[in-house]
Every structure is written in structure tokens, then in C-alpha cells.
Amino acid sequence: MQHNHIMVDIETLGNQPGSLILSIAAMEFSFDPQKKGDSFYVKIDVEDAQRHGLKINADTVLWWMKQSEEARQEVINQSNAVPLVDALARFESFVNRGRTTNPYLWAKSPRFDLGILGDAYRKIGRIIPWSFRNERDVRTLLHLEPGVKGMGKRSDHIAHHALDDCDVQINELWMVQDSVNASIWEVD
């Protein structure tokens, strides 16, 4: 089954275009049926990202210091980190693999995750591998059912682990879908 929706989440050391990306996660999914597909996760070498001009914001570093030990260790541990160019090439391959149509990329919010990713692609001289027309916003849909926020977490969820956050955001979308008219969800 081809999943034409992809949830994207990144962890960063800033909140503006040009911020240093620590990790990129993505997970395929569909609305009808509600099913998850393959997932993608890569950590980026911090020093290499800085060499490409990505910046660290002190306020964001302080914010990370207040997060859970598990989340901090995930971003501090650079043992499996890859160069920025490799990470972005792998993400591009995941987004485009075997697809006959452009997938819909979801994020919470696209302006943050996809905006920072898009800026990183520009910094390395690559074309952004998705259509801006196919960017979708999780946060907007959560406003339809505010009680859903946070309800999609598993007991072992690590907040601010990009792949765990993708999983939660898909679960939350499905909860909103179940509570409103399902016919609005499938788009070509």
C-alpha cells in the first residue's frame, strides 16, 4: 500500500530559518484506512551542520537543558550522526521513493519544520524535494478538537524525540478525523 501522507518532525538548536538541525524524522501514513507505513530517522553531525552555516540559538540551548534526560541524551549523543548533505539526501530519498504523485507533508507547524528544512536544502544548493502546495498543518486541525492534543502519546513516548513526535501527531490527526466528517480527509 502506498501512503501518500508523510508526517515530518525535526529537532533543532534554533527556531528560525538557518537554525541548526539535530535530527529529522518522518513517518508515512494514510487516513483511509488509518495505517502507518515506513519511518525515517537521522541525526545530523552538529559540527558539520555549522560548517554549512546553520546557527545555534542560545535560548534554544537553554530550552533543551530543561527537557527530559531521555530527550537531551538523544540530541547530545552524536554516535550515529551523519553529515548534513547525507542526511538531507536520505530524507529526499525517503520522501520521493517509489511515488507516482507528490506526497502531502504534514508538520506541527510546516512553517517551522518544513521551513527550516527548506532553508537547509537551499544552503547546500539543493532543490526542496516536496511541493509547497502539499504542506499540511497538524496544529490547525487540532483546533477542530482541542481535547485531542496530547492524547496520542504512548506510555514510552519521549517528548522532543522527532520520531516519537511524528507518531503522536499522526495519532492525534486520526482522533480528529474520527470526530469530524471523514469525507474531508482524503485528497488526491
Short mmCIF file of C-alpha atoms in Angstrom, two decimals:
data_model
loop_
_atom_site.label_atom_id
_atom_site.label_comp_id
_atom_site.label_asym_id
_atom_site.label_seq_id
_atom_site.Cartn_x
_atom_site.Cartn_y
_atom_site.Cartn_z
CA MET A 1 0.00 0.00 0.00
CA GLN A 2 1.34 3.40 -0.94
CA HIS A 3 0.99 6.01 1.78
CA ASN A 4 0.68 9.45 0.26
CA HIS A 5 0.95 11.33 3.56
CA ILE A 6 4.20 11.84 5.49
CA MET A 7 4.47 13.30 8.98
CA VAL A 8 7.70 15.26 9.46
CA ASP A 9 9.33 16.44 12.67
CA ILE A 10 12.75 17.94 13.29
CA GLU A 11 14.69 18.81 16.41
CA THR A 12 16.87 21.91 16.23
CA LEU A 13 19.09 24.31 18.10
CA GLY A 14 17.07 27.33 17.00
CA ASN A 15 13.62 28.37 15.85
CA GLN A 16 14.36 30.46 12.76
CA PRO A 17 15.34 29.62 9.17
CA GLY A 18 19.05 28.85 9.21
CA SER A 19 18.86 27.07 12.56
CA LEU A 20 20.99 24.02 13.18
CA ILE A 21 19.04 20.78 12.67
CA LEU A 22 19.83 18.00 15.14
CA SER A 23 17.55 15.30 13.73
CA ILE A 24 14.96 14.66 11.03
CA ALA A 25 12.15 12.15 11.36
CA ALA A 26 9.34 11.17 9.03
CA MET A 27 6.62 8.54 9.04
CA GLU A 28 4.31 7.51 6.22
CA PHE A 29 0.61 7.19 6.95
CA SER A 30 -2.83 7.10 5.41
CA PHE A 31 -6.26 8.26 6.52
CA ASP A 32 -8.37 5.56 4.86
CA PRO A 33 -7.54 3.12 6.22
CA GLN A 34 -5.79 4.61 9.24
CA LYS A 35 -2.44 2.92 8.77
CA LYS A 36 1.21 3.80 9.37
CA GLY A 37 3.90 2.88 6.91
CA ASP A 38 7.67 3.10 6.92
CA SER A 39 9.54 5.56 9.07
CA PHE A 40 12.74 7.56 8.69
CA TYR A 41 15.12 8.93 11.31
CA VAL A 42 18.54 10.51 11.02
CA LYS A 43 20.72 12.54 13.36
CA ILE A 44 22.92 15.27 11.92
CA ASP A 45 26.53 15.96 12.86
CA VAL A 46 26.45 19.29 14.70
CA GLU A 47 29.92 20.45 13.64
CA ASP A 48 29.25 19.61 10.00
CA ALA A 49 25.94 21.49 10.09
CA GLN A 50 27.74 24.55 11.48
CA ARG A 51 30.25 24.36 8.62
CA HIS A 52 27.27 24.72 6.26
CA GLY A 53 26.24 27.91 8.02
CA LEU A 54 23.45 26.58 10.26
CA LYS A 55 23.26 28.54 13.51
CA ILE A 56 22.81 27.75 17.19
CA ASN A 57 20.48 29.92 19.26
CA ALA A 58 21.37 30.29 22.97
CA ASP A 59 17.73 30.45 24.08
CA THR A 60 17.03 27.12 22.38
CA VAL A 61 20.07 25.54 24.05
CA LEU A 62 18.70 26.71 27.41
CA TRP A 63 15.28 25.29 26.47
CA TRP A 64 16.90 21.89 25.72
CA MET A 65 18.54 21.94 29.15
CA LYS A 66 15.03 21.93 30.69
CA GLN A 67 13.82 18.89 28.71
CA SER A 68 13.81 15.27 29.89
CA GLU A 69 17.06 13.36 30.31
CA GLU A 70 15.99 10.96 27.53
CA ALA A 71 15.36 13.80 25.08
CA ARG A 72 18.63 15.54 25.95
CA GLN A 73 20.64 12.32 25.58
CA GLU A 74 19.10 11.67 22.17
CA VAL A 75 20.32 15.02 20.83
CA ILE A 76 23.66 15.00 22.68
CA ASN A 77 24.68 11.52 21.54
CA GLN A 78 26.29 12.08 18.15
CA SER A 79 27.49 8.49 17.63
CA ASN A 80 25.18 7.82 14.65
CA ALA A 81 25.13 11.38 13.33
CA VAL A 82 25.80 11.93 9.63
CA PRO A 83 26.88 14.99 7.63
CA LEU A 84 24.11 17.46 6.74
CA VAL A 85 24.31 16.76 2.99
CA ASP A 86 23.93 13.00 3.59
CA ALA A 87 21.00 13.49 5.98
CA LEU A 88 19.13 15.72 3.54
CA ALA A 89 19.82 13.31 0.64
CA ARG A 90 18.45 10.41 2.71
CA PHE A 91 15.35 12.42 3.63
CA GLU A 92 14.83 13.33 -0.04
CA SER A 93 15.07 9.65 -1.00
CA PHE A 94 12.52 8.74 1.66
CA VAL A 95 10.07 11.43 0.50
CA ASN A 96 10.35 10.53 -3.18
CA ARG A 97 10.87 6.76 -3.13
CA GLY A 98 8.59 4.86 -5.46
CA ARG A 99 5.92 7.54 -5.52
CA THR A 100 3.89 8.40 -8.59
CA THR A 101 2.48 11.59 -7.03
CA ASN A 102 3.87 14.26 -4.73
CA PRO A 103 3.17 13.26 -1.13
CA TYR A 104 1.48 15.51 1.41
CA LEU A 105 3.96 16.55 4.09
CA TRP A 106 2.42 17.23 7.49
CA ALA A 107 4.13 19.05 10.35
CA LYS A 108 3.30 20.91 13.54
CA SER A 109 3.81 23.53 12.09
CA PRO A 110 5.05 23.38 8.49
CA ARG A 111 6.41 26.90 8.83
CA PHE A 112 8.83 25.61 11.48
CA ASP A 113 9.79 22.08 10.41
CA LEU A 114 9.49 22.36 6.64
CA GLY A 115 10.68 25.97 6.64
CA ILE A 116 13.91 25.14 8.46
CA LEU A 117 14.41 22.01 6.33
CA GLY A 118 13.82 24.02 3.15
CA ASP A 119 16.37 26.59 4.23
CA ALA A 120 18.93 23.82 4.85
CA TYR A 121 18.34 22.47 1.32
CA ARG A 122 18.96 25.96 -0.07
CA LYS A 123 22.17 26.30 1.97
CA ILE A 124 23.61 23.13 0.39
CA GLY A 125 22.44 24.14 -3.10
CA ARG A 126 19.69 21.52 -3.46
CA ILE A 127 16.11 21.86 -4.61
CA ILE A 128 13.47 21.31 -1.92
CA PRO A 129 12.12 17.78 -2.58
CA TRP A 130 8.42 18.50 -1.96
CA SER A 131 5.81 20.85 -3.33
CA PHE A 132 4.85 23.80 -1.14
CA ARG A 133 1.28 23.13 -2.29
CA ASN A 134 1.36 19.82 -0.41
CA GLU A 135 2.38 21.15 3.01
CA ARG A 136 -0.23 20.42 5.67
CA ASP A 137 -0.56 21.74 9.23
CA VAL A 138 -1.31 19.44 12.19
CA ARG A 139 -1.81 22.35 14.59
CA THR A 140 -4.64 23.85 12.53
CA LEU A 141 -6.57 20.58 12.58
CA LEU A 142 -6.04 20.13 16.30
CA HIS A 143 -8.00 23.36 16.78
CA LEU A 144 -11.07 21.49 15.48
CA GLU A 145 -10.88 19.17 18.51
CA PRO A 146 -8.74 20.83 21.23
CA GLY A 147 -9.26 17.92 23.64
CA VAL A 148 -7.26 15.64 21.36
CA LYS A 149 -3.93 17.40 21.92
CA GLY A 150 -1.53 15.09 23.76
CA MET A 151 -3.95 12.13 23.72
CA GLY A 152 -2.00 10.23 21.05
CA LYS A 153 1.03 9.56 23.27
CA ARG A 154 2.22 6.04 24.00
CA SER A 155 3.38 5.23 27.53
CA ASP A 156 7.01 5.12 26.31
CA HIS A 157 6.80 8.38 24.32
CA ILE A 158 9.82 10.67 24.62
CA ALA A 159 8.73 14.27 24.09
CA HIS A 160 11.00 16.06 21.62
CA HIS A 161 12.31 12.87 20.07
CA ALA A 162 11.45 13.59 16.45
CA LEU A 163 10.27 10.08 15.53
CA ASP A 164 8.15 9.72 18.67
CA ASP A 165 6.61 13.12 17.94
CA CYS A 166 5.71 12.00 14.38
CA ASP A 167 3.90 9.00 15.82
CA VAL A 168 1.94 11.12 18.33
CA GLN A 169 0.98 13.70 15.71
CA ILE A 170 -0.40 11.01 13.38
CA ASN A 171 -2.41 9.53 16.26
CA GLU A 172 -3.80 12.98 17.04
CA LEU A 173 -4.78 13.56 13.40
CA TRP A 174 -6.64 10.26 13.36
CA MET A 175 -8.50 11.23 16.55
CA VAL A 176 -9.60 14.47 14.90
CA GLN A 177 -10.57 12.52 11.78
CA ASP A 178 -12.71 10.16 13.84
CA SER A 179 -14.55 13.08 15.41
CA VAL A 180 -15.38 15.05 12.26
CA ASN A 181 -16.79 14.18 8.86
CA ALA A 182 -14.36 11.60 7.40
CA SER A 183 -15.12 12.62 3.81
CA ILE A 184 -12.97 15.75 4.12
CA TRP A 185 -9.76 13.76 4.74
CA GLU A 186 -8.83 12.01 1.52
CA VAL A 187 -7.37 14.36 -1.06
CA ASP A 188 -5.78 13.50 -4.37
#
